[in-house]
Short mmCIF file of C-alpha atoms and ligand atoms in Angstrom, two decimals:
data_model
loop_
_atom_site.label_atom_id
_atom_site.label_comp_id
_atom_site.label_asym_id
_atom_site.label_seq_id
_atom_site.Cartn_x
_atom_site.Cartn_y
_atom_site.Cartn_z
CA MET E 1 65.94 66.76 30.57
CA LYS E 2 62.78 67.76 28.67
CA CYS E 3 61.57 71.17 29.75
CA ALA E 4 58.38 72.93 28.57
CA VAL E 5 56.93 76.40 29.12
CA TYR E 6 53.23 77.09 29.61
CA PRO E 7 52.84 80.84 29.09
CA GLY E 8 49.76 82.94 29.71
CA SER E 9 48.16 85.87 31.46
CA PHE E 10 46.57 83.80 34.25
CA ASP E 11 44.53 86.80 35.38
CA PRO E 12 43.49 84.86 37.45
CA VAL E 13 44.40 81.16 37.20
CA THR E 14 41.31 78.99 36.54
CA LEU E 15 40.54 75.29 36.93
CA GLY E 16 40.93 75.07 33.13
CA HIS E 17 44.54 76.25 33.38
CA ILE E 18 45.23 73.90 36.29
CA ASP E 19 43.87 70.95 34.32
CA ILE E 20 46.20 71.72 31.40
CA ILE E 21 49.15 72.15 33.79
CA LYS E 22 48.53 68.81 35.52
CA ARG E 23 48.28 67.01 32.19
CA ALA E 24 51.38 68.71 30.75
CA ALA E 25 53.42 68.14 33.92
CA VAL E 26 53.34 64.36 33.44
CA MET E 27 54.68 64.71 29.90
CA TYR E 28 57.84 66.68 30.70
CA ASP E 29 60.59 66.53 33.32
CA LYS E 30 60.02 70.17 34.14
CA LEU E 31 57.12 72.52 33.33
CA ILE E 32 57.58 76.26 33.75
CA VAL E 33 54.31 78.14 34.14
CA ALA E 34 55.29 81.63 32.97
CA VAL E 35 53.18 84.73 33.50
CA LEU E 36 53.59 87.18 30.64
CA ILE E 37 54.38 90.72 31.73
CA ASN E 38 52.25 92.67 29.26
CA LYS E 39 52.27 96.34 30.15
CA GLY E 40 49.84 97.13 27.32
CA LYS E 41 47.11 94.87 28.74
CA LYS E 42 45.04 96.01 31.69
CA SER E 43 44.93 93.29 34.32
CA LEU E 44 42.96 92.74 37.51
CA PHE E 45 45.84 91.17 39.43
CA SER E 46 49.47 92.33 39.46
CA ILE E 47 52.18 90.02 38.12
CA GLU E 48 53.32 89.29 41.67
CA GLU E 49 49.78 88.40 42.76
CA ARG E 50 49.30 86.11 39.76
CA VAL E 51 52.62 84.35 40.40
CA LEU E 52 51.74 83.86 44.08
CA MET E 53 48.30 82.46 43.26
CA LEU E 54 49.77 80.04 40.73
CA LYS E 55 52.41 78.93 43.25
CA GLU E 56 49.74 78.25 45.85
CA ALA E 57 47.50 76.39 43.37
CA LEU E 58 50.38 74.25 42.07
CA LYS E 59 52.36 73.67 45.25
CA ASP E 60 51.68 69.91 45.23
CA ILE E 61 53.10 69.30 41.76
CA ASP E 62 56.84 68.70 42.16
CA ASN E 63 58.09 69.37 38.64
CA VAL E 64 56.20 72.63 38.08
CA VAL E 65 57.84 76.00 38.67
CA VAL E 66 56.15 79.39 38.36
CA ASP E 67 57.92 82.39 36.88
CA SER E 68 57.20 85.60 34.96
CA PHE E 69 58.79 87.00 31.83
CA ASP E 70 58.68 89.89 29.42
CA GLY E 71 59.89 90.17 25.85
CA LEU E 72 59.76 87.39 23.29
CA LEU E 73 58.47 84.04 24.49
CA VAL E 74 60.96 82.12 22.35
CA ASP E 75 63.87 84.06 23.87
CA TYR E 76 62.57 83.23 27.34
CA ALA E 77 62.10 79.56 26.38
CA LYS E 78 65.65 79.31 25.01
CA LYS E 79 67.07 80.92 28.14
CA GLN E 80 65.28 78.29 30.21
CA ASN E 81 66.48 75.49 27.91
CA ALA E 82 62.90 74.72 26.99
CA SER E 83 62.17 73.57 23.46
CA ILE E 84 58.43 73.15 23.92
CA ILE E 85 55.64 75.67 24.45
CA VAL E 86 52.38 74.29 25.83
CA ARG E 87 49.07 75.96 24.99
CA GLY E 88 45.48 74.97 25.69
CA LEU E 89 42.79 74.88 23.02
CA ARG E 90 39.15 75.44 23.82
CA MET E 91 37.44 76.18 20.54
CA VAL E 92 38.05 76.86 16.88
CA THR E 93 38.66 80.54 17.51
CA ASP E 94 41.54 79.64 19.87
CA PHE E 95 42.95 77.44 17.12
CA GLU E 96 43.07 80.12 14.42
CA TYR E 97 44.92 82.51 16.68
CA GLU E 98 47.20 79.92 18.23
CA LEU E 99 48.19 78.39 14.90
CA GLN E 100 49.53 81.71 13.67
CA ILE E 101 51.47 82.36 16.88
CA ALA E 102 52.89 78.82 16.94
CA GLN E 103 54.12 79.09 13.37
CA THR E 104 55.64 82.50 14.04
CA ASN E 105 57.39 81.25 17.15
CA ARG E 106 58.81 78.28 15.27
CA LYS E 107 60.13 80.54 12.54
CA ILE E 108 61.68 83.18 14.79
CA SER E 109 63.37 80.50 16.87
CA ASP E 110 64.94 78.97 13.73
CA ASP E 111 62.76 75.89 14.19
CA THR E 112 64.12 75.19 17.68
CA VAL E 113 60.95 75.89 19.69
CA ASP E 114 57.78 73.93 18.95
CA THR E 115 54.27 74.35 20.33
CA ILE E 116 52.19 71.49 21.71
CA PHE E 117 48.43 71.89 22.13
CA LEU E 118 46.35 70.18 24.74
CA VAL E 119 42.60 70.26 24.20
CA THR E 120 40.53 71.41 27.10
CA ASP E 121 38.66 68.98 29.27
CA LEU E 122 35.01 69.34 28.16
CA GLN E 123 33.92 70.59 31.56
CA TYR E 124 36.22 73.62 31.16
CA ALA E 125 35.61 74.28 27.46
CA TYR E 126 33.67 77.49 28.12
CA LEU E 127 35.95 78.74 30.90
CA SER E 128 38.26 81.74 30.64
CA SER E 129 39.76 84.25 33.06
CA SER E 130 37.65 86.94 31.40
CA THR E 131 34.34 85.18 32.03
CA VAL E 132 35.39 84.53 35.63
CA LYS E 133 35.93 88.28 36.06
CA GLU E 134 32.67 89.15 34.31
CA VAL E 135 30.74 86.92 36.74
CA ALA E 136 32.69 88.03 39.82
CA VAL E 137 32.26 91.74 39.17
CA PHE E 138 28.51 91.29 39.73
CA GLY E 139 29.01 89.06 42.75
CA GLY E 140 28.14 85.81 40.90
CA ASP E 141 29.40 82.41 42.04
CA ILE E 142 32.85 81.65 40.60
CA THR E 143 33.75 78.85 43.00
CA LYS E 144 33.15 76.24 40.27
CA PHE E 145 35.69 77.95 38.02
CA VAL E 146 38.68 78.79 40.21
CA PRO E 147 40.26 77.47 43.46
CA ASP E 148 38.50 78.82 46.57
CA PHE E 149 41.36 81.12 47.57
CA VAL E 150 41.39 82.64 44.07
CA ALA E 151 37.63 83.24 44.27
CA LYS E 152 38.13 85.05 47.59
CA ALA E 153 40.96 87.18 46.22
CA THR E 154 38.89 88.08 43.13
CA TYR E 155 35.85 89.19 45.15
CA GLU E 156 38.19 91.13 47.41
CA LYS E 157 39.70 92.98 44.43
CA TYR E 158 36.32 94.13 43.18
CA LYS E 159 35.22 95.08 46.68
CA ASN E 160 38.32 97.28 47.08
CA GLN E 161 37.79 98.81 43.63
CA ASP E 162 34.25 99.83 44.64
CA GLU E 163 35.43 101.55 47.80
P1 LIG L 1 46.64 84.32 27.13
O1 LIG L 1 46.38 85.77 27.35
O2 LIG L 1 48.05 83.99 26.76
O3 LIG L 1 45.64 83.63 26.23
P2 LIG L 1 45.39 82.93 29.32
O4 LIG L 1 45.78 82.99 30.75
O5 LIG L 1 44.04 83.40 28.95
O6 LIG L 1 46.53 83.71 28.57
O7 LIG L 1 45.54 81.43 28.77
C1 LIG L 1 46.75 80.75 28.83
C2 LIG L 1 46.62 79.45 28.07
O8 LIG L 1 45.65 78.61 28.68
C3 LIG L 1 46.15 79.59 26.63
O9 LIG L 1 46.80 78.62 25.84
C4 LIG L 1 44.67 79.31 26.70
O10 LIG L 1 44.16 78.84 25.46
C5 LIG L 1 44.66 78.23 27.75
N1 LIG L 1 43.39 78.14 28.47
C6 LIG L 1 42.71 79.14 29.07
N2 LIG L 1 41.56 78.69 29.60
C7 LIG L 1 41.51 77.35 29.32
C8 LIG L 1 40.56 76.31 29.58
N3 LIG L 1 39.43 76.56 30.21
N4 LIG L 1 40.85 75.08 29.13
C9 LIG L 1 41.99 74.84 28.46
N5 LIG L 1 42.92 75.77 28.17
C10 LIG L 1 42.69 77.02 28.60
#
């Protein structure tokens, strides 16, 4: 059984992430979407909220499971019997960063974990969780970037922060 891990912050999940997940899911028997627990990085949504939103967004894709992890990604991948890491590429700047991480992960896993890159669909090339938050904080329309229920939850977060 070929299993892959798609790791990320998903703070929050966007249509760009979902596109990558759908495309990767048909390539592997099982795809684990894994939210990285990064205590050093300030996030808008908690890990639990991000996992729940991903589960809701991906509930119709049978071979996708959502999980969270901390520590080294390659250790997590090995524990899950996954030999592939999936990452999305938007622009050249993504590539420079991702190349370094992919090579490091291959080395520290003794060449047992490889990274596969899927290039973004052009319509999502500019899209990131950060820009979604930057638009939402000022009440801008984010419904073209994230599922409707994620948009609602994001507006709600900022509303509660203001109160
Ligand atoms: P991270 O903090 O690990 O970069 P993100 O949640 O921002 O976490 O992204 C997770 C993965 O999804 C990364 O590989 C990123 O390049 C990819 N990704 C993010 N947005 C898009 C998009 N619009 N199109 C394609 N891939 C994307």
